[in-house]
């Protein structure tokens, strides 16, 4: 997702840094999301495709920072 955001923004970089000591106790680190269980159990389905949501987020940040 980070790579796609940089692509959509047309600038930026991704930098990997080590987790600060103690953070691994409260943060998940790498995360893989699969909404198929929510769809199966709850009937929920994302109304906006990920690509569209990322594009919209980049556009809105640009508007806020202009």
GROMACS .gro file of C-alpha atoms in nm:
model
   66
    1UNK     CA    1   0.000   0.000   0.000
    2UNK     CA    2   0.282   0.239   0.085
    3UNK     CA    3   0.442   0.182  -0.256
    4UNK     CA    4   0.110   0.252  -0.429
    5UNK     CA    5   0.061   0.575  -0.231
    6UNK     CA    6   0.407   0.696  -0.336
    7UNK     CA    7   0.319   0.609  -0.697
    8UNK     CA    8  -0.011   0.798  -0.679
    9UNK     CA    9   0.149   1.098  -0.509
   10UNK     CA   10   0.427   1.109  -0.765
   11UNK     CA   11   0.687   1.164  -0.495
   12UNK     CA   12   0.804   1.038  -0.159
   13UNK     CA   13   1.000   0.740  -0.041
   14UNK     CA   14   0.956   0.436   0.176
   15UNK     CA   15   1.209   0.388   0.451
   16UNK     CA   16   1.233   0.078   0.666
   17UNK     CA   17   1.336   0.151   1.023
   18UNK     CA   18   1.364  -0.086   1.317
   19UNK     CA   19   1.079  -0.094   1.566
   20UNK     CA   20   1.163   0.097   1.884
   21UNK     CA   21   1.216  -0.124   2.187
   22UNK     CA   22   0.888  -0.222   2.350
   23UNK     CA   23   0.665  -0.137   2.053
   24UNK     CA   24   0.644  -0.501   1.943
   25UNK     CA   25   0.439  -0.564   2.260
   26UNK     CA   26   0.159  -0.332   2.147
   27UNK     CA   27   0.188  -0.312   1.767
   28UNK     CA   28   0.115  -0.583   1.512
   29UNK     CA   29   0.400  -0.499   1.276
   30UNK     CA   30   0.333  -0.651   0.934
   31UNK     CA   31  -0.037  -0.701   0.870
   32UNK     CA   32  -0.229  -0.877   0.595
   33UNK     CA   33  -0.595  -0.784   0.567
   34UNK     CA   34  -0.853  -1.010   0.408
   35UNK     CA   35  -1.208  -0.881   0.433
   36UNK     CA   36  -1.364  -1.201   0.297
   37UNK     CA   37  -1.450  -1.324   0.648
   38UNK     CA   38  -1.635  -1.000   0.726
   39UNK     CA   39  -1.823  -1.039   0.402
   40UNK     CA   40  -1.906  -1.402   0.475
   41UNK     CA   41  -2.009  -1.352   0.840
   42UNK     CA   42  -2.155  -1.002   0.834
   43UNK     CA   43  -2.251  -0.946   0.473
   44UNK     CA   44  -2.019  -0.641   0.473
   45UNK     CA   45  -1.838  -0.546   0.159
   46UNK     CA   46  -1.618  -0.243   0.097
   47UNK     CA   47  -1.809   0.017  -0.099
   48UNK     CA   48  -1.494   0.180  -0.238
   49UNK     CA   49  -1.218  -0.020  -0.407
   50UNK     CA   50  -0.876   0.020  -0.240
   51UNK     CA   51  -0.721   0.189  -0.543
   52UNK     CA   52  -1.000   0.448  -0.555
   53UNK     CA   53  -0.973   0.515  -0.182
   54UNK     CA   54  -0.597   0.565  -0.201
   55UNK     CA   55  -0.632   0.800  -0.497
   56UNK     CA   56  -0.900   0.999  -0.311
   57UNK     CA   57  -0.685   1.020   0.004
   58UNK     CA   58  -0.387   1.155  -0.192
   59UNK     CA   59  -0.613   1.408  -0.368
   60UNK     CA   60  -0.764   1.528  -0.040
   61UNK     CA   61  -0.425   1.567   0.128
   62UNK     CA   62  -0.311   1.775  -0.167
   63UNK     CA   63  -0.617   1.998  -0.127
   64UNK     CA   64  -0.549   2.040   0.247
   65UNK     CA   65  -0.183   2.125   0.192
   66UNK     CA   66  -0.239   2.361  -0.102
   0.00000   0.00000   0.00000
